[in-house]
mmCIF file with all atom_site columns, C-alpha atoms in Angstrom:
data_model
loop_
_atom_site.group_PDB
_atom_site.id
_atom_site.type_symbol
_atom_site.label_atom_id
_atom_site.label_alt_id
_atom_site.label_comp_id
_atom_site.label_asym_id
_atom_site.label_entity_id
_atom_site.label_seq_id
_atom_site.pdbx_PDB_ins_code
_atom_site.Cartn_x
_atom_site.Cartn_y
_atom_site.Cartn_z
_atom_site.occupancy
_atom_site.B_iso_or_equiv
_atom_site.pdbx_formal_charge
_atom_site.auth_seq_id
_atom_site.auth_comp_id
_atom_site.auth_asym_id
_atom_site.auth_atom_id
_atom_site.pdbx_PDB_model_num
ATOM 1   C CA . UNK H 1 1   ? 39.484 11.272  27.909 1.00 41.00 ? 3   UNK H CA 1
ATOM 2   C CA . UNK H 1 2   ? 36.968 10.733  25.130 1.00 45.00 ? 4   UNK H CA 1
ATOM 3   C CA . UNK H 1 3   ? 33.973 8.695   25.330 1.00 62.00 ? 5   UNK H CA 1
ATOM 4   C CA . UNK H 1 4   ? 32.777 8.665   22.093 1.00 84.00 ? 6   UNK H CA 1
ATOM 5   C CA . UNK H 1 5   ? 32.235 5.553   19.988 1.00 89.00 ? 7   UNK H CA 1
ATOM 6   C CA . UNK H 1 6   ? 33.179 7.594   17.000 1.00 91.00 ? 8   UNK H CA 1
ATOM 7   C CA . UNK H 1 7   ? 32.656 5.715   13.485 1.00 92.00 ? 9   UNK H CA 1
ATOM 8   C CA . UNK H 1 8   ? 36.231 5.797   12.931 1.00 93.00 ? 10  UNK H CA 1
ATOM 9   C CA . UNK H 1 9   ? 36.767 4.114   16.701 1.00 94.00 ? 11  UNK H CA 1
ATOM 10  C CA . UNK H 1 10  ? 33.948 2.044   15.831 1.00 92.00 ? 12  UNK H CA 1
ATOM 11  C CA . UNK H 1 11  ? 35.461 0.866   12.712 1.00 94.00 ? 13  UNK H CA 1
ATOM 12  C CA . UNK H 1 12  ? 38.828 -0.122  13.518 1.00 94.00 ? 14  UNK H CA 1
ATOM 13  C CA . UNK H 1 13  ? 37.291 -2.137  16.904 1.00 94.00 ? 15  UNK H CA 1
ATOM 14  C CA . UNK H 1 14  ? 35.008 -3.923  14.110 1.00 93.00 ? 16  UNK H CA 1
ATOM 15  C CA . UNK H 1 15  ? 37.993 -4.602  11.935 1.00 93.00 ? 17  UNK H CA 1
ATOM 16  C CA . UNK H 1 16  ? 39.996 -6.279  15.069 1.00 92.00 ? 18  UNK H CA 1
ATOM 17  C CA . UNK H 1 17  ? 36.859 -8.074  16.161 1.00 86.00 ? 19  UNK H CA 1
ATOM 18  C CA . UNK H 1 18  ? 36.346 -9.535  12.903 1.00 89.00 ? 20  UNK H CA 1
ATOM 19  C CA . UNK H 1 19  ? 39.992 -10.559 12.375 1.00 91.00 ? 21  UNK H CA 1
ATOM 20  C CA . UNK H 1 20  ? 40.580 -12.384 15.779 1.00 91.00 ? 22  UNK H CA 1
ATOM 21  C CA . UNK H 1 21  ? 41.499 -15.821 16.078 1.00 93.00 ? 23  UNK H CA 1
ATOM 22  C CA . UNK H 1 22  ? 39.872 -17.636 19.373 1.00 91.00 ? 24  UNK H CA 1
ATOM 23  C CA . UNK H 1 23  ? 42.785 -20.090 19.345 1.00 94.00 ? 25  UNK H CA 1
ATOM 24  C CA . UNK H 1 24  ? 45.600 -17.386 19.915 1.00 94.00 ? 26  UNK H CA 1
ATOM 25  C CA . UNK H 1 25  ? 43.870 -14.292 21.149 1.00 95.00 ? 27  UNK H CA 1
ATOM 26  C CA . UNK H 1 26  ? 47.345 -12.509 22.328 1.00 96.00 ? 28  UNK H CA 1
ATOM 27  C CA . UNK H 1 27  ? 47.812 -10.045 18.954 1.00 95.00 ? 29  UNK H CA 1
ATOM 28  C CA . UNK H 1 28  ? 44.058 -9.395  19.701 1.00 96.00 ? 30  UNK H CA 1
ATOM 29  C CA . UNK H 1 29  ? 45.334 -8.545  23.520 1.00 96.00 ? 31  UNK H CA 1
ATOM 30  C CA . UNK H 1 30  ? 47.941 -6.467  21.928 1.00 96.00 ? 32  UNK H CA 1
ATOM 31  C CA . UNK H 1 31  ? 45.794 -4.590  19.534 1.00 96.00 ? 33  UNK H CA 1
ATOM 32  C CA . UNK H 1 32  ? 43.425 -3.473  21.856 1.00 96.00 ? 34  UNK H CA 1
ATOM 33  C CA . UNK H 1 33  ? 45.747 -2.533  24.613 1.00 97.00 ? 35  UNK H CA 1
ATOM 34  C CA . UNK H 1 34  ? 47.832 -0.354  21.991 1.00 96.00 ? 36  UNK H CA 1
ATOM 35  C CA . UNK H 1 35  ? 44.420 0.920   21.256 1.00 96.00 ? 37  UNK H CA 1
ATOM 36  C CA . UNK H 1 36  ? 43.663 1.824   24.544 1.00 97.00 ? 38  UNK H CA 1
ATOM 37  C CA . UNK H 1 37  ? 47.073 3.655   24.843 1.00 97.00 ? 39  UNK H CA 1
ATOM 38  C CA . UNK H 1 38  ? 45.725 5.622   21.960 1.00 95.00 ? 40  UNK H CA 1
ATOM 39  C CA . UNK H 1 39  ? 42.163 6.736   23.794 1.00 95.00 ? 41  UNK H CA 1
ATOM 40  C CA . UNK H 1 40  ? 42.742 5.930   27.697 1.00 95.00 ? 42  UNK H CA 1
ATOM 41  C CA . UNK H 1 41  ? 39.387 5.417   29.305 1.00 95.00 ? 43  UNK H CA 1
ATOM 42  C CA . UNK H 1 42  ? 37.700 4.989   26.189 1.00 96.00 ? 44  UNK H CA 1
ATOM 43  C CA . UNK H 1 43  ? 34.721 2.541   27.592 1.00 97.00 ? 45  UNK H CA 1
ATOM 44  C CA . UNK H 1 44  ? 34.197 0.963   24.853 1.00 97.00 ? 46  UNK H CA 1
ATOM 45  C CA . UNK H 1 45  ? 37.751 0.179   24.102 1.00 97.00 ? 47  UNK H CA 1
ATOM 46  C CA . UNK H 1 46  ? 37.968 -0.849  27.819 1.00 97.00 ? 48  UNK H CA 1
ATOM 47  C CA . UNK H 1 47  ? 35.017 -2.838  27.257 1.00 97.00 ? 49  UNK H CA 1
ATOM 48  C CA . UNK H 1 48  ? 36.967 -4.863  24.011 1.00 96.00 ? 50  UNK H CA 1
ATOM 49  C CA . UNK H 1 49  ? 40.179 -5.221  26.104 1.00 97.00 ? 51  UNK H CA 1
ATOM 50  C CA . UNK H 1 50  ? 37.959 -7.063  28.788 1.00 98.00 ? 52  UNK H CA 1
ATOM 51  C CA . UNK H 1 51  ? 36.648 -9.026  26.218 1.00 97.00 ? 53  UNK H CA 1
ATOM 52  C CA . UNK H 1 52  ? 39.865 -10.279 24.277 1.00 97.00 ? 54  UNK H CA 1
ATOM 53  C CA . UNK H 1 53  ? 41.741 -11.662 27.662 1.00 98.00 ? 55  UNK H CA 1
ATOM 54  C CA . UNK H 1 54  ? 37.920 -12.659 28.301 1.00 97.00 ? 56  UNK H CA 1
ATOM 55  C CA . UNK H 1 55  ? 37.909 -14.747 25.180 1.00 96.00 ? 57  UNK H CA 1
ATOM 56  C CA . UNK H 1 56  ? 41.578 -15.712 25.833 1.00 97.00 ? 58  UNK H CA 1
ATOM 57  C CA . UNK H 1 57  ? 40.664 -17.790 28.813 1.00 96.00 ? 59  UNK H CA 1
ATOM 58  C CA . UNK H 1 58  ? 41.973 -14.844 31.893 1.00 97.00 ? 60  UNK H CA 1
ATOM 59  C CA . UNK H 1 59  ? 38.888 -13.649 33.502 1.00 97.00 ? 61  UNK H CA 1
ATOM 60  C CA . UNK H 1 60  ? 40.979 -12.273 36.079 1.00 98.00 ? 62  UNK H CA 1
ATOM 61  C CA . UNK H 1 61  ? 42.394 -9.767  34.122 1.00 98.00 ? 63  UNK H CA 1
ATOM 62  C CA . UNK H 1 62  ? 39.387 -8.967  31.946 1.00 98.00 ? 64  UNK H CA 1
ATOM 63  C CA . UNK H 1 63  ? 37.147 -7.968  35.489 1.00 98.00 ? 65  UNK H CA 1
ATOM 64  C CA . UNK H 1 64  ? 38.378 -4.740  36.077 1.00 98.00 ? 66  UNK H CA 1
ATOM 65  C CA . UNK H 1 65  ? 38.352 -3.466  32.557 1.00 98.00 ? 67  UNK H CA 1
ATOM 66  C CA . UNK H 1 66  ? 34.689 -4.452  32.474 1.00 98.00 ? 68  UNK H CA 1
ATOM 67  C CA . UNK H 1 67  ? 33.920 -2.703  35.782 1.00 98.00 ? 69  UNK H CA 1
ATOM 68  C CA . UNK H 1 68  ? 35.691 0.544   34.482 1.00 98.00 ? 70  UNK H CA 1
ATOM 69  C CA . UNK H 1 69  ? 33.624 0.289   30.699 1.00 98.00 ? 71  UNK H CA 1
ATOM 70  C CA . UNK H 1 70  ? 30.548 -0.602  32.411 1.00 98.00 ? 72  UNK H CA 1
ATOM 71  C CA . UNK H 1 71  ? 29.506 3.410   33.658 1.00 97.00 ? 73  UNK H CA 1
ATOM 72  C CA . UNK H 1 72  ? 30.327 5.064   30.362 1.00 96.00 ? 74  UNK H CA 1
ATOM 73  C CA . UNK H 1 73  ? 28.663 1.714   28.284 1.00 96.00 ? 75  UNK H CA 1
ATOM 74  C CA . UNK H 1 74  ? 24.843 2.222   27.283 1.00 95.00 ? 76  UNK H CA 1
ATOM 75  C CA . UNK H 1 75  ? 22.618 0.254   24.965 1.00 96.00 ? 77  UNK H CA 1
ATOM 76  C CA . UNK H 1 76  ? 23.356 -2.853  23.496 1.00 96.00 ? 78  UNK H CA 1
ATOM 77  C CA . UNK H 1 77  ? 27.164 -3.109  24.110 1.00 96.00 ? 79  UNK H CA 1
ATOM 78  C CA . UNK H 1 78  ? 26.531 -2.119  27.687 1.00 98.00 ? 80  UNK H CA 1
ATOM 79  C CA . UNK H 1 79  ? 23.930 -5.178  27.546 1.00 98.00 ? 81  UNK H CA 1
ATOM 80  C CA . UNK H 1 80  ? 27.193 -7.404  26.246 1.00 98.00 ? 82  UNK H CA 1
ATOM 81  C CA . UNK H 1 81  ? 29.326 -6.435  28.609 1.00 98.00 ? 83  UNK H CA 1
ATOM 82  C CA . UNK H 1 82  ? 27.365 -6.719  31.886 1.00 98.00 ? 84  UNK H CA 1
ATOM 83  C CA . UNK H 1 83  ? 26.313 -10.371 29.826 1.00 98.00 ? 85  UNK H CA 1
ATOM 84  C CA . UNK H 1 84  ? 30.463 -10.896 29.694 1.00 98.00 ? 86  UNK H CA 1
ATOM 85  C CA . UNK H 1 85  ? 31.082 -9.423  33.118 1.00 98.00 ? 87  UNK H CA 1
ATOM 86  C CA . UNK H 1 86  ? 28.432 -11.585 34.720 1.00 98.00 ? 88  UNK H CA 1
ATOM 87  C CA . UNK H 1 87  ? 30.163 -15.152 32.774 1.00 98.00 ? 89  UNK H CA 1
ATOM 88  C CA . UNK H 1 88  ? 33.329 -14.234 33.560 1.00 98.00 ? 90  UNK H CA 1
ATOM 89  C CA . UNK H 1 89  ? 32.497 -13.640 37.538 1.00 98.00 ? 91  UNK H CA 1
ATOM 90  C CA . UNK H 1 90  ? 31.073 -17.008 37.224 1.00 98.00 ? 92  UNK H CA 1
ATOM 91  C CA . UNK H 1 91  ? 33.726 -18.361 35.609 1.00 97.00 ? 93  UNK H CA 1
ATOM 92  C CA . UNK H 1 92  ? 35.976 -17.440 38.473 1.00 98.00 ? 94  UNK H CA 1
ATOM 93  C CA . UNK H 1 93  ? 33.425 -19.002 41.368 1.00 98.00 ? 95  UNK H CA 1
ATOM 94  C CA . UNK H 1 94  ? 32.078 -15.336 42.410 1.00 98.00 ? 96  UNK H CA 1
ATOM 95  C CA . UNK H 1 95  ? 28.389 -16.355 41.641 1.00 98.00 ? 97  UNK H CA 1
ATOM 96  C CA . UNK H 1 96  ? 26.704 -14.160 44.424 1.00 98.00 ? 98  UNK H CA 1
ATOM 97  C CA . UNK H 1 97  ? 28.205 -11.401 42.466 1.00 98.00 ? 99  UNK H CA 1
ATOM 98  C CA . UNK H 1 98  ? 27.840 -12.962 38.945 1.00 98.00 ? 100 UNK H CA 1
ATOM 99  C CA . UNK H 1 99  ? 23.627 -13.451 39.884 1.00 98.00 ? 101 UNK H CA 1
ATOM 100 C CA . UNK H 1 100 ? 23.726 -10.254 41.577 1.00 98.00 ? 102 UNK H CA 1
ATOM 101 C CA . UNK H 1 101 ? 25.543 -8.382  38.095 1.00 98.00 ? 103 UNK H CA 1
ATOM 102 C CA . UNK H 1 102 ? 22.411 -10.800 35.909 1.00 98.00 ? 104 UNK H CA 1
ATOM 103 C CA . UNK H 1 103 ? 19.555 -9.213  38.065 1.00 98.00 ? 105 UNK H CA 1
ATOM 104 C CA . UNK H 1 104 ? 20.551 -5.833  37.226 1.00 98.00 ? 106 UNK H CA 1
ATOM 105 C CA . UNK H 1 105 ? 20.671 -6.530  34.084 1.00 98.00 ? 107 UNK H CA 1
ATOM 106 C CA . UNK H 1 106 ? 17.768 -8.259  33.327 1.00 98.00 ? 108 UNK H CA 1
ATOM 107 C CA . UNK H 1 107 ? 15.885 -5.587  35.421 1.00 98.00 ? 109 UNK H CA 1
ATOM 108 C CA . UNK H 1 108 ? 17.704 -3.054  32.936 1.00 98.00 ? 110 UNK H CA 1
ATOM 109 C CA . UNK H 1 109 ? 17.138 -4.925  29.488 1.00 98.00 ? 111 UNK H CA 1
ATOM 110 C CA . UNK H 1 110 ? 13.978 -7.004  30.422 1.00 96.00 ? 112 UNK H CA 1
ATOM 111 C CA . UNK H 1 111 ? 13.705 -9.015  27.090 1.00 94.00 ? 113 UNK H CA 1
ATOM 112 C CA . UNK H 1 112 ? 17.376 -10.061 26.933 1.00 97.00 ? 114 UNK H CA 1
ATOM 113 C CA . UNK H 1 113 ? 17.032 -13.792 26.762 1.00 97.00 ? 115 UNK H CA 1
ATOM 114 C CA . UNK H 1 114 ? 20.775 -14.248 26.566 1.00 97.00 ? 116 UNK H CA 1
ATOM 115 C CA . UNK H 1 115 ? 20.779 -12.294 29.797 1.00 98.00 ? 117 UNK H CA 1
ATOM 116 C CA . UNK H 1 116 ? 18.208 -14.750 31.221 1.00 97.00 ? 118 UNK H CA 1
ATOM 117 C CA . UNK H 1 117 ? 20.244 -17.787 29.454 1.00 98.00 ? 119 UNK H CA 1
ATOM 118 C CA . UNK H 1 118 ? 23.741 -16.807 30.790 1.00 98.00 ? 120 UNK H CA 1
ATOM 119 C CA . UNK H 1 119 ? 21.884 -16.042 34.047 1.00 98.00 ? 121 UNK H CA 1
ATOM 120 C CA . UNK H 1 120 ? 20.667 -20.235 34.643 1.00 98.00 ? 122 UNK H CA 1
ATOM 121 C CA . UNK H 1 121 ? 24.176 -20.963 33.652 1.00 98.00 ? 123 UNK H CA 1
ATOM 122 C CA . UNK H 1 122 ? 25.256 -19.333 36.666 1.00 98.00 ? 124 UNK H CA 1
ATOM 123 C CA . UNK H 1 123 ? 22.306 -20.782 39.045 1.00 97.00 ? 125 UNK H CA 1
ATOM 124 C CA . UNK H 1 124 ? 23.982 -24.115 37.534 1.00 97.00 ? 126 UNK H CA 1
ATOM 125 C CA . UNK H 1 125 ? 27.307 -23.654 38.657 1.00 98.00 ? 127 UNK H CA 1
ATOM 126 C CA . UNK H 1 126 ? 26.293 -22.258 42.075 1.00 97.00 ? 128 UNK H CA 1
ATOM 127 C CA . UNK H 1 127 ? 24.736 -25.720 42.460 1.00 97.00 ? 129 UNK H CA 1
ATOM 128 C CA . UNK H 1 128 ? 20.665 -24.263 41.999 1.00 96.00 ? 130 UNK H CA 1
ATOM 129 C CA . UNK H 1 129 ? 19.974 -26.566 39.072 1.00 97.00 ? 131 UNK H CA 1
ATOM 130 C CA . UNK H 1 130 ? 15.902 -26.182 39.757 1.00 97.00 ? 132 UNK H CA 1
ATOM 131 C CA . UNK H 1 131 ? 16.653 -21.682 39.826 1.00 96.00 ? 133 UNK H CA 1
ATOM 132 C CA . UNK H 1 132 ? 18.158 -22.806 36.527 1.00 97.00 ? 134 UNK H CA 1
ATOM 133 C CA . UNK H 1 133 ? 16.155 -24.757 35.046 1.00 97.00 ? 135 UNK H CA 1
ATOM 134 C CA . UNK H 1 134 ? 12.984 -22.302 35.969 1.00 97.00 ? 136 UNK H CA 1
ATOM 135 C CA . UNK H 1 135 ? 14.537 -19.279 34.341 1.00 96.00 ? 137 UNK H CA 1
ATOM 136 C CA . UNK H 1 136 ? 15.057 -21.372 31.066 1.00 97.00 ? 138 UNK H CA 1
ATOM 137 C CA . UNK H 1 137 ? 11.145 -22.415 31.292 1.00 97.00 ? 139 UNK H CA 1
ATOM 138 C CA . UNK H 1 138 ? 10.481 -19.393 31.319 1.00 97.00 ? 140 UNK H CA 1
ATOM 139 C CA . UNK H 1 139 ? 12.584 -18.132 28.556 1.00 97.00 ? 141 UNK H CA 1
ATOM 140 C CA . UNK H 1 140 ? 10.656 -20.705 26.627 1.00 97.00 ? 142 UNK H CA 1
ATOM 141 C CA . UNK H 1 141 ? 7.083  -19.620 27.831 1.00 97.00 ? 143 UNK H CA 1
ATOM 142 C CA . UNK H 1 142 ? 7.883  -16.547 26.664 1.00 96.00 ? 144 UNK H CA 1
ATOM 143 C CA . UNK H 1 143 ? 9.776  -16.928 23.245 1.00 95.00 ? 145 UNK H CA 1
ATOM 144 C CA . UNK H 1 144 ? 9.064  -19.852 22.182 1.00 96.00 ? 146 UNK H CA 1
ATOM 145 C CA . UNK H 1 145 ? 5.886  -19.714 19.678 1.00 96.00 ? 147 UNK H CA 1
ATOM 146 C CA . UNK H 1 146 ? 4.378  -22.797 18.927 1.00 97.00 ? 148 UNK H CA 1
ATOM 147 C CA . UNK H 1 147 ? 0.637  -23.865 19.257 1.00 97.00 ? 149 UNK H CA 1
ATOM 148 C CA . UNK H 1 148 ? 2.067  -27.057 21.650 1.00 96.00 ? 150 UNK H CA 1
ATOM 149 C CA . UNK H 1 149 ? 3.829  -24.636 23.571 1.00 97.00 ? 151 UNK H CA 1
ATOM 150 C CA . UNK H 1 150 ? 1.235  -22.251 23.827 1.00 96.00 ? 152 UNK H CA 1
ATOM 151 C CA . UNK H 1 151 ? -1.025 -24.679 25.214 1.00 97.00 ? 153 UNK H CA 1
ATOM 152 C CA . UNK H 1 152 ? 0.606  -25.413 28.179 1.00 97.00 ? 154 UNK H CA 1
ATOM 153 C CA . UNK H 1 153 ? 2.542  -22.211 28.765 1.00 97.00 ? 155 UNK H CA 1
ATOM 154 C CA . UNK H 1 154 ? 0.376  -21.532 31.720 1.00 97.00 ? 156 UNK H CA 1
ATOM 155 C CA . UNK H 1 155 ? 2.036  -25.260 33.177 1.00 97.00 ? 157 UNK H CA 1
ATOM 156 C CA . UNK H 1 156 ? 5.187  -24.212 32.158 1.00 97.00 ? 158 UNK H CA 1
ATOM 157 C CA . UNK H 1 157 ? 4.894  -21.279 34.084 1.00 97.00 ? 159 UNK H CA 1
ATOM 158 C CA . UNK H 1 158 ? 3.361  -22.707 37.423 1.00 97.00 ? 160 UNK H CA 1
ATOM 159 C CA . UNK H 1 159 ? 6.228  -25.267 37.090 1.00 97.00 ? 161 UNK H CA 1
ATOM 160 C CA . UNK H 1 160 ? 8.710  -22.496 36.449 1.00 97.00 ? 162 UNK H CA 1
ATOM 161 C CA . UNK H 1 161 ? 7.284  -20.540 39.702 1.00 96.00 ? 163 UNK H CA 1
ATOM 162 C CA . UNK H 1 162 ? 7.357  -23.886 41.522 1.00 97.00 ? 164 UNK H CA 1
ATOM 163 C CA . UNK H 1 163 ? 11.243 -24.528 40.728 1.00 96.00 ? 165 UNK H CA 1
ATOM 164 C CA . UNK H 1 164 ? 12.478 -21.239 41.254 1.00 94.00 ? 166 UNK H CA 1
ATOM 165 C CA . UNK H 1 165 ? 10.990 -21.283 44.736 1.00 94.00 ? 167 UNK H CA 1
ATOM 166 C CA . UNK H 1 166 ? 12.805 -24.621 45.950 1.00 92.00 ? 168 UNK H CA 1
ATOM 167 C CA . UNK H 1 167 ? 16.591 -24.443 47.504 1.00 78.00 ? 169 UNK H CA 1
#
């Protein structure tokens, strides 16, 4: 079993990436799954297969390749897939586990604001609009760099601390 991103691997899963079509994702399915054929338990090929029946619309089937990429993932594509992992968990209505997966990760890549971003999407759905809307203030306290902003980022944060404290 290799783990290795190799260029070569890393190559040919940019070359499929770049020629998928979002509208009919099923040669993308079969690329990748021939490809995993080729390196079985390759993470980050398990990690793409997730992704393409992800993308395709059946987050069923794209859960368990995620949770077998996620221990051999690191770095930024192990940020994208716990980010993809998380959606698709909410997606299917599993939103304990969804903002239990976004906790993690923001605890493990503190300044991922898509982390943060894709994490009030799933307060959202849970039905926690004000969780939702106070990790999106804060997002904006702490990225967005404007002298208005800046002046009341200290408001923006007590509100932010309010909301995320209500039920």
């Amino acid at each position: 079993m290799s783990e290795d991103l190799t260029p070569e691997l890393a190559a040919t899963i940019e070359e499929a990436f770049a020629r998928r079509d979002r509208e009919n994702m099923q040669p993308t399915i079969d690329f990748f799954e021939d490809l995993l054929s080729k390196h079985p338990g390759n993470p980050y090929v398990l990690y793409e297969v997730g992704g393409s029946y992800d993308t395709a619309g059946q987050e069923e089937k794209a859960v368990p390749y995620y949770e077998q990429a996620l221990p051999g993932l690191s770095g930024d594509i192990r940020r994208r897939c716990l980010l993809q992992y998380g959606s698709t968990l909410r997606n299917l209505e599993r939103f304990d586990e969804s903002l239990a997966v976004f906790a993690a990760a923001c605890k493990e890549f503190p300044e991922s604001d898509s982390l943060r971003v894709f994490k009030s999407l799933t307060h959202h759905a849970a039905g926690h609009p004000d969780k939702a809307l106070a990790t999106l203030l804060l997002v904006i306290a702490d990225r967005v760099d404007t002298p208005e902003i800046k002046r009341y980022e200290a408001a923006i944060r007590g509100n932010a601390e309010y909301l995320a404290t209500l039920k």
